[in-house]
Amino acid sequence: ELIDACKAIILDEVDVLLPPPTKSVRTSLDVDKKKSQERRRINMSKEQAERRDIAQKRKLAALKRKGDTDVTSGRAVSATERVLRAISLVTASPEQSPQILAGSATASRKTLDVLNKVLRNAENAGQANGGNDAMRKSQVKVIRPEVNESIAPANDDIVGDTNNPTIVEVASRAITVPSQVDHRYVSLSREEASSADAVMTAVAKATKFLQLKPQTTALLFVCGEFGRSKQNPSKPVANTKASPTKPKNKMSRNVQKKVLEAKKKAESMSGQPKSISARGACTKLASFGIDAQPLHVALGLEPNAAAADDQQESNNDSAGFLVTFEESARGLHLDDVDVVFVVGRPASAASYLHLAGRVGRCQTSEEGVTIRPGTVVSFCTKGGTKELEKWTKQIGGTAVEELVITS
């Protein structure tokens, strides 16, 4: 009944909802170019080809257990594609066909191709089962904001109607950060940039230097090297590769070399910055007199929090300093956000676009819909500043300026 009454489908952050199969779930069934596979197989040894076949069968079996594969083709199917297939199965007239709206700040041509492919697969499945085929009448259309500019063209450029000098240009750039957003950075030494305590101290100083108003909200995103630890570098990875047909003495030397390299890598990574938890960052900021709390606590996503945390949450209702991780930036909207602090190196320019996009958002006022100004403050070394300037240009931001904080 819910699908039958559906009038519109909104796919927010479509590049995440419909990603290409990752390496962890990619199988030979997801690749159409069999020739390239055979070419790679020729360059493999017999043991490597056998291990690859076993790994692919294991991945496909895991997908079947989860129910994430197509029954007929065996191809990996995302949850979003299953919803679109269910909608295409509903018999309805073309006038009642639901409208699909998909969007993302970092959507690319590849995302559009994936979306069109998913819709075609959903329509084919629905048509095979006697469903609605109205969705396949046309492909997805790209909508970009229009830029109205009154330009007086030169005499050589006058074409067509010369009485109307207004030219409507379609922005060729993807979604960008508004010019009302200021990009700032705090320069740190290598030692300070690799120390969580030093970085959080710089955040506290920058907060006091900016003199945030009590009614505003500040967001702190923990990124990169300070983010969640995904692996334990102290434990060298054991060599599980099968022994190829090589002399035993030479193979023994190769194994010893790999073990030595793994130990050196573990020793070098032991000096890398330790990850910062959301509660740890809040505790560090509290030592400087700044009331902060994790974003998931502020949103009520931790119902089983301790009594002390509940008391702290009630005290921080008017603080508005929230701490979260880089992955939480997509689709996050909070009113009255004036400052975004970026601790650590973001994954890419696209990730920095999502981080900086938490400020400079639209708001309603007496003048109508306006853009609320904001500031993005990054903490990096002098070498990281060049990369930050490059990213800021890519997302259409203003020039990056240094934020000098007094000690």
Coordinates of C-alpha atoms in Angstrom, one line a residue:
E1 CA 0.0 0.0 0.0
L2 CA 2.9 2.4 0.8
I3 CA 4.5 1.8 -2.6
D4 CA 1.2 2.1 -4.4
A5 CA 0.6 5.5 -2.9
C6 CA 4.2 6.7 -3.6
K7 CA 4.2 9.9 -5.6
A8 CA 7.9 10.7 -5.5
I9 CA 11.2 9.0 -4.7
I10 CA 14.0 11.2 -3.3
L11 CA 17.5 9.6 -3.4
D12 CA 19.6 11.9 -1.2
E13 CA 23.4 11.3 -1.4
V14 CA 22.8 9.2 -4.5
D15 CA 26.5 8.5 -5.0
V16 CA 26.5 6.7 -1.7
L17 CA 23.2 4.9 -2.2
L18 CA 24.3 3.6 -5.5
P19 CA 28.0 3.0 -5.4
P20 CA 29.8 0.6 -7.7
P21 CA 30.6 -2.7 -6.2
T22 CA 33.6 -2.4 -3.8
K23 CA 36.5 -4.7 -3.9
S24 CA 35.2 -6.5 -0.8
V25 CA 32.1 -7.6 -2.7
R26 CA 33.2 -7.4 -6.3
T27 CA 33.1 -10.7 -8.2
S28 CA 33.6 -11.8 -11.8
L29 CA 29.9 -11.4 -12.3
D30 CA 30.1 -7.7 -11.8
V31 CA 32.5 -7.2 -14.7
D32 CA 31.3 -7.3 -18.3
K33 CA 34.8 -7.3 -19.9
K34 CA 35.7 -11.0 -19.9
K35 CA 38.6 -10.4 -22.2
S36 CA 40.4 -8.2 -19.6
Q37 CA 39.8 -10.9 -17.0
E38 CA 41.3 -13.6 -19.2
R39 CA 44.3 -11.3 -19.9
R40 CA 44.9 -10.9 -16.2
R41 CA 44.4 -14.6 -15.7
I42 CA 47.1 -15.5 -18.2
N43 CA 49.6 -13.4 -16.2
M44 CA 48.7 -15.3 -13.0
S45 CA 50.3 -18.4 -11.8
K46 CA 48.1 -21.5 -11.2
E47 CA 48.1 -21.0 -7.4
Q48 CA 47.1 -17.3 -7.8
A49 CA 44.2 -18.2 -10.1
E50 CA 42.9 -20.9 -7.8
R51 CA 43.1 -18.5 -4.8
R52 CA 41.2 -15.9 -6.8
D53 CA 38.5 -18.3 -7.8
I54 CA 38.0 -19.4 -4.2
A55 CA 37.8 -15.8 -3.0
Q56 CA 35.2 -15.0 -5.6
K57 CA 33.1 -18.0 -4.7
R58 CA 33.3 -17.0 -1.1
K59 CA 32.2 -13.5 -1.8
L60 CA 29.3 -14.6 -4.0
A61 CA 28.2 -17.1 -1.3
A62 CA 28.2 -14.3 1.3
L63 CA 26.1 -12.1 -1.0
K64 CA 23.6 -15.0 -1.6
R65 CA 23.3 -15.5 2.2
K66 CA 22.5 -11.8 2.6
G67 CA 20.0 -11.9 -0.3
D68 CA 22.0 -9.1 -2.1
T69 CA 22.2 -10.9 -5.5
D70 CA 19.9 -11.1 -8.5
V71 CA 18.3 -14.5 -8.9
T72 CA 18.7 -14.6 -12.6
S73 CA 22.1 -13.0 -13.3
G74 CA 23.8 -13.4 -9.9
R75 CA 24.9 -9.7 -10.0
A76 CA 25.2 -7.8 -6.7
V77 CA 22.1 -5.7 -6.0
S78 CA 22.0 -2.8 -3.5
A79 CA 19.1 -2.1 -1.2
T80 CA 18.2 1.1 -3.1
E81 CA 17.9 -0.9 -6.3
R82 CA 15.6 -3.4 -4.6
V83 CA 13.3 -0.5 -3.6
L84 CA 13.2 0.8 -7.2
R85 CA 12.4 -2.7 -8.4
A86 CA 9.5 -3.0 -6.0
I87 CA 8.1 0.3 -7.2
S88 CA 8.5 -0.7 -10.9
L89 CA 6.4 -3.9 -10.1
V90 CA 3.4 -1.7 -9.2
T91 CA 1.0 -1.6 -12.1
A92 CA 0.1 2.0 -12.7
S93 CA -0.6 4.3 -15.6
P94 CA 2.2 6.6 -16.9
E95 CA 0.4 9.6 -15.4
Q96 CA 0.6 8.0 -11.9
S97 CA 4.2 6.9 -12.2
P98 CA 6.3 8.3 -9.3
Q99 CA 8.9 11.0 -9.9
I100 CA 12.5 10.2 -9.0
L101 CA 14.7 13.0 -7.6
A102 CA 18.3 12.1 -7.0
G103 CA 21.0 14.5 -5.8
S104 CA 24.4 14.8 -4.2
A105 CA 27.0 17.6 -3.9
T106 CA 29.6 15.2 -5.3
A107 CA 27.5 13.4 -7.9
S108 CA 29.5 12.9 -11.1
R109 CA 28.9 11.6 -14.6
K110 CA 29.8 8.1 -13.3
T111 CA 27.0 8.4 -10.7
L112 CA 24.6 9.4 -13.4
D113 CA 25.6 6.3 -15.5
V114 CA 25.2 4.0 -12.5
L115 CA 21.7 5.5 -11.7
N116 CA 20.6 5.1 -15.3
K117 CA 21.8 1.5 -15.3
V118 CA 20.0 0.7 -12.0
L119 CA 16.8 2.2 -13.4
R120 CA 17.1 0.1 -16.5
N121 CA 17.6 -3.1 -14.5
A122 CA 14.7 -2.2 -12.3
E123 CA 12.5 -1.6 -15.3
N124 CA 13.5 -4.8 -17.0
A125 CA 12.7 -6.8 -13.9
G126 CA 9.4 -5.0 -13.5
Q127 CA 8.4 -5.5 -17.2
A128 CA 9.3 -9.2 -17.0
N129 CA 6.8 -9.5 -14.1
G130 CA 4.1 -7.5 -15.8
G131 CA 4.8 -4.3 -13.8
N132 CA 5.0 -0.7 -14.8
D133 CA 7.3 0.3 -17.6
A134 CA 6.5 4.0 -17.6
M135 CA 9.8 4.7 -15.8
R136 CA 11.9 3.8 -18.9
K137 CA 10.4 6.4 -21.1
S138 CA 13.3 8.7 -20.7
Q139 CA 16.7 8.7 -19.0
V140 CA 17.6 10.8 -15.9
K141 CA 18.0 14.5 -16.7
V142 CA 20.7 16.6 -15.1
I143 CA 19.5 19.8 -13.4
R144 CA 22.0 22.5 -12.6
P145 CA 21.4 26.0 -11.2
E146 CA 20.9 28.8 -13.6
V147 CA 23.1 31.9 -13.5
N148 CA 21.3 35.0 -14.8
E149 CA 23.7 37.7 -16.0
S150 CA 23.0 40.8 -18.0
I151 CA 25.9 40.8 -20.5
A152 CA 26.2 43.3 -23.4
P153 CA 27.8 41.1 -26.1
A154 CA 30.3 42.5 -28.5
N155 CA 29.2 43.4 -32.0
D156 CA 30.9 40.3 -33.4
D157 CA 29.1 38.1 -30.9
I158 CA 25.5 39.3 -31.5
V159 CA 23.4 36.4 -32.7
G160 CA 19.6 36.2 -33.0
D161 CA 17.5 38.6 -30.9
T162 CA 19.5 41.7 -30.1
N163 CA 16.8 43.5 -28.1
N164 CA 17.3 41.2 -25.1
P165 CA 20.9 41.4 -23.8
T166 CA 20.2 39.0 -20.9
I167 CA 22.0 35.7 -21.3
V168 CA 21.1 32.7 -19.3
E169 CA 24.1 30.6 -18.6
V170 CA 24.0 27.1 -17.0
A171 CA 26.8 26.5 -14.5
S172 CA 29.1 23.9 -15.7
R173 CA 30.6 23.3 -12.3
A174 CA 29.1 20.9 -9.8
I175 CA 27.7 22.0 -6.5
T176 CA 30.2 24.4 -4.8
V177 CA 30.6 26.2 -1.5
P178 CA 29.0 29.7 -1.4
S179 CA 31.3 32.7 -1.4
Q180 CA 29.9 33.7 2.0
V181 CA 32.0 30.9 3.5
D182 CA 35.5 31.9 4.7
H183 CA 38.3 29.3 4.6
R184 CA 40.9 29.6 7.3
Y185 CA 43.7 27.5 8.6
V186 CA 45.9 27.3 11.7
S187 CA 49.5 26.6 10.9
L188 CA 51.0 23.8 13.1
S189 CA 54.5 22.3 13.2
R190 CA 54.9 18.6 12.3
E191 CA 55.1 17.7 16.0
E192 CA 52.0 19.6 16.9
A193 CA 50.1 18.3 13.9
S194 CA 50.8 14.7 15.0
S195 CA 49.8 15.3 18.6
A196 CA 46.1 15.0 19.5
D197 CA 46.6 17.2 22.6
A198 CA 48.3 19.9 20.7
V199 CA 45.7 20.0 18.0
M200 CA 42.8 20.1 20.5
T201 CA 44.6 22.9 22.3
A202 CA 44.7 24.8 19.0
V203 CA 41.0 24.2 18.5
A204 CA 40.3 25.6 22.0
K205 CA 42.4 28.7 21.2
A206 CA 40.7 29.2 17.9
T207 CA 37.3 28.9 19.5
K208 CA 38.1 31.6 22.0
F209 CA 39.7 33.8 19.3
L210 CA 36.6 33.6 17.0
Q211 CA 34.4 34.6 20.0
L212 CA 31.4 32.4 19.0
K213 CA 28.0 33.6 20.1
P214 CA 26.0 31.5 22.6
Q215 CA 23.1 31.0 20.1
T216 CA 25.3 29.6 17.4
T217 CA 26.6 26.1 16.8
A218 CA 30.1 24.9 16.1
L219 CA 30.9 21.5 14.5
L220 CA 34.2 19.7 14.9
F221 CA 35.0 16.9 12.5
V222 CA 37.7 14.4 13.3
C223 CA 39.3 13.3 10.0
G224 CA 42.1 11.3 8.6
E225 CA 44.9 10.2 10.9
F226 CA 42.9 11.1 13.9
G227 CA 39.7 9.2 12.8
R228 CA 38.6 5.8 13.8
S229 CA 41.4 3.2 13.8
K230 CA 40.7 0.6 11.2
Q231 CA 43.6 -1.8 11.9
N232 CA 46.2 -2.6 14.5
P233 CA 49.6 -1.8 13.0
S234 CA 51.4 -3.4 16.0
K235 CA 50.6 -6.9 14.7
P236 CA 52.5 -7.8 11.5
V237 CA 50.3 -9.5 8.9
A238 CA 51.2 -13.2 8.5
N239 CA 52.3 -14.4 5.1
T240 CA 49.5 -16.7 3.9
K241 CA 50.5 -16.9 0.3
A242 CA 51.2 -20.3 -1.1
S243 CA 54.8 -21.1 -2.0
P244 CA 55.4 -20.8 -5.7
T245 CA 57.7 -23.1 -7.6
K246 CA 61.0 -21.4 -6.7
P247 CA 64.1 -22.6 -4.9
K248 CA 63.6 -23.0 -1.2
N249 CA 66.7 -20.9 -0.2
K250 CA 65.5 -18.0 -2.3
M251 CA 62.0 -18.3 -1.0
S252 CA 63.2 -18.3 2.5
R253 CA 65.1 -15.1 1.9
N254 CA 62.0 -13.5 0.4
V255 CA 59.9 -14.4 3.4
Q256 CA 62.5 -13.0 5.8
K257 CA 62.6 -9.8 3.8
K258 CA 58.8 -9.4 3.9
V259 CA 58.7 -10.1 7.6
L260 CA 61.5 -7.5 8.2
E261 CA 59.6 -4.9 6.1
A262 CA 56.4 -5.6 8.1
K263 CA 58.3 -5.0 11.3
K264 CA 59.8 -1.8 10.0
K265 CA 56.4 -0.6 8.9
A266 CA 54.8 -1.4 12.2
E267 CA 57.6 0.5 14.0
S268 CA 57.2 3.5 11.7
M269 CA 53.4 3.5 12.1
S270 CA 53.8 3.4 15.9
G271 CA 54.7 7.1 15.8
Q272 CA 51.5 8.0 13.9
P273 CA 48.9 10.1 15.6
K274 CA 46.5 8.2 17.8
S275 CA 42.9 8.3 17.0
I276 CA 40.6 10.8 18.9
S277 CA 37.2 9.7 20.1
A278 CA 34.3 12.0 20.2
R279 CA 34.1 11.8 24.0
G280 CA 37.9 12.3 24.3
A281 CA 37.7 15.5 22.3
C282 CA 34.8 16.7 24.4
T283 CA 36.8 16.0 27.6
K284 CA 39.8 17.8 26.2
L285 CA 37.7 20.9 25.3
A286 CA 36.0 20.8 28.7
S287 CA 39.5 21.3 30.3
F288 CA 39.6 24.7 28.5
G289 CA 36.1 25.7 29.7
I290 CA 34.4 24.8 26.4
D291 CA 31.1 22.8 26.8
A292 CA 31.0 20.2 24.0
Q293 CA 29.2 16.9 23.4
P294 CA 29.3 14.2 20.7
L295 CA 26.9 14.6 17.9
H296 CA 25.2 11.3 18.3
V297 CA 24.4 12.2 22.0
A298 CA 23.0 15.5 21.0
L299 CA 20.7 13.9 18.4
G300 CA 19.5 11.4 20.9
L301 CA 21.0 8.3 19.2
E302 CA 22.4 7.0 22.5
P303 CA 19.4 6.2 24.7
N304 CA 21.4 4.0 27.1
A305 CA 23.8 6.7 28.1
A306 CA 24.9 6.9 31.8
A307 CA 23.3 9.3 34.2
A308 CA 26.5 11.5 34.2
D309 CA 26.2 11.8 30.4
D310 CA 22.6 12.7 30.7
Q311 CA 23.4 15.4 33.2
Q312 CA 26.2 16.7 30.9
E313 CA 23.7 16.7 27.9
S314 CA 21.2 18.8 29.9
N315 CA 24.0 21.3 30.8
N316 CA 25.2 21.5 27.1
D317 CA 21.8 22.2 25.6
S318 CA 22.8 25.8 25.0
A319 CA 26.5 25.1 24.3
G320 CA 26.2 24.1 20.7
F321 CA 29.7 22.7 20.3
L322 CA 29.3 19.2 18.7
V323 CA 32.0 16.7 17.9
T324 CA 31.7 13.9 15.3
F325 CA 33.7 12.2 12.5
E326 CA 34.3 12.9 8.9
E327 CA 31.8 10.2 7.7
S328 CA 28.9 12.0 9.4
A329 CA 29.2 15.1 7.2
R330 CA 27.0 13.9 4.4
G331 CA 23.5 15.1 4.5
L332 CA 23.9 16.7 7.9
H333 CA 21.9 19.9 8.4
L334 CA 21.9 21.9 11.6
D335 CA 20.5 25.4 12.0
D336 CA 22.7 28.3 13.1
V337 CA 26.1 26.7 12.3
D338 CA 28.7 29.4 12.1
V339 CA 32.0 27.5 12.3
V340 CA 33.3 24.1 11.2
F341 CA 36.6 22.8 12.7
V342 CA 38.5 20.2 10.6
V343 CA 40.9 18.2 12.7
G344 CA 43.1 15.9 10.5
R345 CA 43.4 15.5 6.8
P346 CA 40.1 14.9 4.9
A347 CA 40.0 11.9 2.5
S348 CA 39.7 14.1 -0.6
A349 CA 38.4 17.4 -2.0
A350 CA 35.0 15.9 -2.3
S351 CA 35.1 15.0 1.4
Y352 CA 36.2 18.6 2.2
L353 CA 33.3 19.9 0.2
H354 CA 30.9 18.0 2.4
L355 CA 32.6 19.3 5.5
A356 CA 32.7 22.9 4.4
G357 CA 29.1 22.5 3.2
R358 CA 27.8 22.4 6.8
V359 CA 28.1 26.2 6.8
G360 CA 26.9 28.7 4.2
R361 CA 23.4 27.1 4.2
C362 CA 20.2 28.8 3.3
Q363 CA 18.0 30.4 6.0
T364 CA 14.8 32.4 6.0
S365 CA 14.9 36.0 7.1
E366 CA 12.9 39.2 6.7
E367 CA 14.6 39.6 3.3
G368 CA 13.6 36.1 2.2
V369 CA 15.9 33.2 1.7
T370 CA 19.5 34.1 2.3
I371 CA 22.8 32.3 2.8
R372 CA 24.1 32.3 6.3
P373 CA 27.8 33.2 6.4
G374 CA 30.2 30.7 8.0
T375 CA 33.9 29.9 8.6
V376 CA 35.8 26.6 8.0
V377 CA 39.0 26.3 10.1
S378 CA 41.5 23.6 9.3
F379 CA 44.5 22.6 11.3
C380 CA 47.5 21.6 9.2
T381 CA 51.2 22.0 8.5
K382 CA 52.6 24.4 6.0
G383 CA 52.8 21.6 3.5
G384 CA 49.2 20.7 4.1
T385 CA 48.2 24.3 3.4
K386 CA 49.1 23.9 -0.3
E387 CA 46.7 20.9 -0.6
L388 CA 44.0 22.9 1.3
E389 CA 44.4 25.8 -1.2
K390 CA 44.0 23.4 -4.1
W391 CA 40.9 21.8 -2.7
T392 CA 39.4 25.1 -1.9
K393 CA 39.8 26.2 -5.6
Q394 CA 38.3 22.9 -6.8
I395 CA 35.1 23.5 -4.7
G396 CA 34.8 27.1 -5.8
G397 CA 35.7 28.6 -2.4
T398 CA 37.4 31.9 -1.6
A399 CA 41.1 32.3 -0.9
V400 CA 42.5 30.5 2.2
E401 CA 43.6 32.8 4.9
E402 CA 45.7 32.0 7.9
L403 CA 44.1 32.3 11.4
V404 CA 46.8 33.5 13.7
I405 CA 45.9 32.6 17.3
T406 CA 47.7 34.1 20.2
S407 CA 49.3 31.8 22.8

